[in-house]
Amino acid sequence: MPTGVHLRDVRKQLFDAAERVLLRDGPNALTSRAVTTEADVAKGVLHRHFADFDDFLADLVRDRITRLADQAALLEAAAGTRTVTENLTDALTDLFDPVSLALTSLIFFRDELRTRLRKEGGLPILTEARAMLKAYLSAEREQGRIAADAEVDSLSLSLIGAAHLLFAGRRRGTLPDEKELTTTVSTIMADVLQRRLL
């Protein structure tokens, strides 16, 4: 490994390599050896920057959560534009991209990783996704585009759960049918969309 490489560059190189392994081979194939091989760095590089492999994975998840913050800001800014169903369908498609979906699976199946991340509150990625949808739906409620008494927290939970099942049930690297996702979102939102007109 070249000397003088900034730590952030090494971290990014390792994170990018981990994402490629996840996309190509799935969560079961993600090992420290697979990551360093994919990154084309010496085996000890990962352990020089992280306490252990679960520490690396926890930071990989945190990096993905940071990206979600940008997505959340864009979604909230979209309140009042297009239709609520279109905005939600696009947000869920972006949210459950193949890397985030693979990381969610990884969190479910790696007890130590889940334990480390849960200290920070909730189930990572899905917890932030729920907050993102809640903020968006609250903004739509304020604009009168959904019913004034809409329970946005429950709606967010329903949308996350249903979309996760649709995306996780597909073969790796494939997306659910857009019509199926739109129908699911429309069904969950139907009541609060109709009652805003009453």
CSV table of C-alpha atoms in Angstrom, one decimal, residues 2-185:
chain,number,residue,atom,x,y,z
A,2,PRO,CA,1.4,3.4,-0.9
A,3,THR,CA,2.6,5.5,2.1
A,4,GLY,CA,1.1,8.8,2.9
A,5,VAL,CA,-2.5,7.9,1.8
A,6,HIS,CA,-5.0,9.9,3.8
A,7,LEU,CA,-7.1,7.8,6.2
A,8,ARG,CA,-10.3,9.0,4.6
A,9,ASP,CA,-9.1,7.8,1.2
A,10,VAL,CA,-8.3,4.3,2.6
A,11,ARG,CA,-11.7,4.2,4.3
A,12,LYS,CA,-13.5,5.1,1.0
A,13,GLN,CA,-11.5,2.6,-0.9
A,14,LEU,CA,-12.5,-0.1,1.6
A,15,PHE,CA,-16.1,1.0,1.7
A,16,ASP,CA,-16.4,1.0,-2.1
A,17,ALA,CA,-14.8,-2.5,-2.2
A,18,ALA,CA,-17.3,-3.8,0.4
A,19,GLU,CA,-20.2,-2.4,-1.7
A,20,ARG,CA,-18.9,-4.1,-4.8
A,21,VAL,CA,-18.6,-7.4,-2.9
A,22,LEU,CA,-22.2,-7.0,-1.6
A,23,LEU,CA,-23.6,-6.2,-5.0
A,24,ARG,CA,-21.8,-9.0,-6.8
A,25,ASP,CA,-21.7,-11.8,-4.2
A,26,GLY,CA,-24.2,-10.9,-1.5
A,27,PRO,CA,-23.9,-10.4,2.3
A,28,ASN,CA,-22.7,-13.9,3.0
A,29,ALA,CA,-19.6,-13.3,0.9
A,30,LEU,CA,-18.6,-10.1,2.8
A,31,THR,CA,-15.5,-10.9,4.8
A,32,SER,CA,-12.4,-8.9,5.7
A,33,ARG,CA,-10.4,-10.9,3.2
A,34,ALA,CA,-13.0,-10.4,0.4
A,35,VAL,CA,-12.9,-6.6,1.1
A,36,THR,CA,-9.1,-6.2,1.1
A,37,THR,CA,-8.8,-8.4,-2.0
A,38,GLU,CA,-11.4,-6.4,-3.8
A,39,ALA,CA,-9.8,-3.1,-2.7
A,40,ASP,CA,-6.4,-4.5,-3.8
A,41,VAL,CA,-4.7,-3.7,-0.5
A,42,ALA,CA,-2.7,-5.7,2.0
A,43,LYS,CA,-4.8,-7.8,4.4
A,44,GLY,CA,-3.7,-5.8,7.4
A,45,VAL,CA,-4.9,-2.4,6.1
A,46,LEU,CA,-8.4,-2.9,7.2
A,47,HIS,CA,-7.3,-3.8,10.8
A,48,ARG,CA,-5.0,-0.8,10.9
A,49,HIS,CA,-8.0,1.5,10.6
A,50,PHE,CA,-10.7,-0.5,12.4
A,51,ALA,CA,-10.7,-2.4,15.7
A,52,ASP,CA,-12.2,-5.5,14.0
A,53,PHE,CA,-14.4,-6.4,11.0
A,54,ASP,CA,-17.6,-5.6,12.8
A,55,ASP,CA,-16.2,-2.1,13.6
A,56,PHE,CA,-15.6,-1.8,9.8
A,57,LEU,CA,-19.1,-2.9,9.0
A,58,ALA,CA,-20.6,-0.6,11.6
A,59,ASP,CA,-18.8,2.4,10.0
A,60,LEU,CA,-19.9,1.2,6.5
A,61,VAL,CA,-23.6,1.3,7.7
A,62,ARG,CA,-23.0,4.7,9.3
A,63,ASP,CA,-21.7,6.0,6.0
A,64,ARG,CA,-24.8,4.7,4.2
A,65,ILE,CA,-27.0,6.4,6.9
A,66,THR,CA,-25.2,9.7,6.3
A,67,ARG,CA,-26.2,9.5,2.6
A,68,LEU,CA,-29.8,9.0,3.7
A,69,ALA,CA,-29.7,12.4,5.3
A,70,ASP,CA,-29.3,14.0,1.8
A,71,GLN,CA,-32.1,11.9,0.4
A,72,ALA,CA,-34.4,12.9,3.3
A,73,ALA,CA,-33.7,16.6,2.7
A,74,LEU,CA,-34.6,16.2,-1.0
A,75,LEU,CA,-37.8,14.2,-0.2
A,76,GLU,CA,-39.0,16.8,2.3
A,77,ALA,CA,-38.3,19.5,-0.2
A,78,ALA,CA,-40.5,17.6,-2.7
A,79,ALA,CA,-43.6,18.0,-0.6
A,80,GLY,CA,-46.3,19.8,-2.6
A,81,THR,CA,-44.9,18.7,-5.9
A,82,ARG,CA,-46.1,15.9,-8.2
A,83,THR,CA,-48.3,13.4,-6.4
A,84,VAL,CA,-47.7,12.0,-2.9
A,85,THR,CA,-47.7,8.5,-4.3
A,86,GLU,CA,-45.1,9.3,-7.0
A,87,ASN,CA,-42.8,11.0,-4.4
A,88,LEU,CA,-43.1,8.0,-2.0
A,89,THR,CA,-42.6,5.4,-4.8
A,90,ASP,CA,-39.5,7.1,-6.0
A,91,ALA,CA,-38.2,7.6,-2.4
A,92,LEU,CA,-38.7,3.9,-1.6
A,93,THR,CA,-37.0,2.8,-4.8
A,94,ASP,CA,-34.0,5.0,-3.9
A,95,LEU,CA,-34.0,3.9,-0.3
A,96,PHE,CA,-34.0,0.2,-1.1
A,97,ASP,CA,-31.2,0.3,-3.6
A,98,PRO,CA,-29.2,-3.0,-3.8
A,99,VAL,CA,-26.4,-1.8,-1.4
A,100,SER,CA,-28.8,-0.6,1.3
A,101,LEU,CA,-30.9,-3.7,0.9
A,102,ALA,CA,-27.8,-5.9,1.3
A,103,LEU,CA,-26.6,-3.9,4.3
A,104,THR,CA,-30.1,-4.3,5.9
A,105,SER,CA,-29.8,-8.1,5.5
A,106,LEU,CA,-26.3,-8.0,6.9
A,107,ILE,CA,-27.6,-6.2,10.0
A,108,PHE,CA,-30.3,-8.8,10.5
A,109,PHE,CA,-27.9,-11.7,10.3
A,110,ARG,CA,-24.8,-10.4,12.1
A,111,ASP,CA,-25.6,-10.3,15.8
A,112,GLU,CA,-22.5,-8.4,16.9
A,113,LEU,CA,-23.0,-5.8,14.2
A,114,ARG,CA,-26.7,-5.4,15.1
A,115,THR,CA,-25.8,-5.1,18.8
A,116,ARG,CA,-23.2,-2.4,18.1
A,117,LEU,CA,-25.5,-0.4,16.0
A,118,ARG,CA,-28.6,-0.7,18.2
A,119,LYS,CA,-26.7,1.2,20.9
A,120,GLU,CA,-27.3,4.2,18.7
A,121,GLY,CA,-31.1,3.6,18.6
A,122,GLY,CA,-33.4,1.4,16.6
A,123,LEU,CA,-32.6,-0.8,13.5
A,124,PRO,CA,-30.1,1.2,11.4
A,125,ILE,CA,-31.1,2.3,7.9
A,126,LEU,CA,-34.7,1.3,8.5
A,127,THR,CA,-35.0,3.6,11.5
A,128,GLU,CA,-33.6,6.5,9.5
A,129,ALA,CA,-35.9,5.6,6.6
A,130,ARG,CA,-38.9,5.7,8.8
A,131,ALA,CA,-37.9,9.2,10.1
A,132,MET,CA,-37.4,10.4,6.5
A,133,LEU,CA,-40.9,9.3,5.4
A,134,LYS,CA,-42.4,10.7,8.6
A,135,ALA,CA,-40.9,14.1,8.0
A,136,TYR,CA,-42.1,14.1,4.4
A,137,LEU,CA,-45.6,13.0,5.3
A,138,SER,CA,-45.7,15.6,8.0
A,139,ALA,CA,-44.8,18.3,5.4
A,140,GLU,CA,-47.6,17.0,3.1
A,141,ARG,CA,-50.1,17.0,5.9
A,142,GLU,CA,-49.2,20.6,6.7
A,143,GLN,CA,-49.9,21.5,3.0
A,144,GLY,CA,-53.2,19.7,3.2
A,145,ARG,CA,-52.3,17.0,0.6
A,146,ILE,CA,-53.1,14.2,3.1
A,147,ALA,CA,-55.7,14.2,5.9
A,148,ALA,CA,-55.1,16.5,8.8
A,149,ASP,CA,-55.4,13.6,11.3
A,150,ALA,CA,-53.1,11.3,9.3
A,151,GLU,CA,-50.9,9.2,11.6
A,152,VAL,CA,-47.7,9.7,9.8
A,153,ASP,CA,-45.5,7.5,12.0
A,154,SER,CA,-47.8,4.5,11.4
A,155,LEU,CA,-48.0,5.2,7.7
A,156,SER,CA,-44.2,5.5,7.5
A,157,LEU,CA,-43.8,2.1,9.3
A,158,SER,CA,-46.3,0.5,6.9
A,159,LEU,CA,-44.6,1.9,3.9
A,160,ILE,CA,-41.1,0.8,5.0
A,161,GLY,CA,-42.3,-2.7,6.0
A,162,ALA,CA,-44.3,-3.3,2.7
A,163,ALA,CA,-41.5,-1.9,0.5
A,164,HIS,CA,-38.8,-3.9,2.3
A,165,LEU,CA,-40.8,-7.1,1.7
A,166,LEU,CA,-41.2,-6.2,-2.0
A,167,PHE,CA,-37.5,-5.4,-2.5
A,168,ALA,CA,-36.1,-8.2,-0.3
A,169,GLY,CA,-38.2,-10.8,-2.0
A,170,ARG,CA,-36.5,-10.3,-5.4
A,171,ARG,CA,-33.4,-12.0,-6.8
A,172,ARG,CA,-30.3,-10.0,-5.9
A,173,GLY,CA,-29.8,-7.0,-8.3
A,174,THR,CA,-33.4,-6.9,-9.5
A,175,LEU,CA,-36.1,-4.5,-8.6
A,176,PRO,CA,-39.8,-5.2,-8.0
A,177,ASP,CA,-42.2,-4.2,-10.7
A,178,GLU,CA,-42.8,-0.5,-10.5
A,179,LYS,CA,-46.6,-1.0,-10.9
A,180,GLU,CA,-46.6,-3.4,-7.9
A,181,LEU,CA,-44.7,-0.9,-5.7
A,182,THR,CA,-47.0,2.0,-6.9
A,183,THR,CA,-50.1,-0.1,-6.1
A,184,THR,CA,-48.7,-1.0,-2.6
A,185,VAL,CA,-48.0,2.7,-1.9
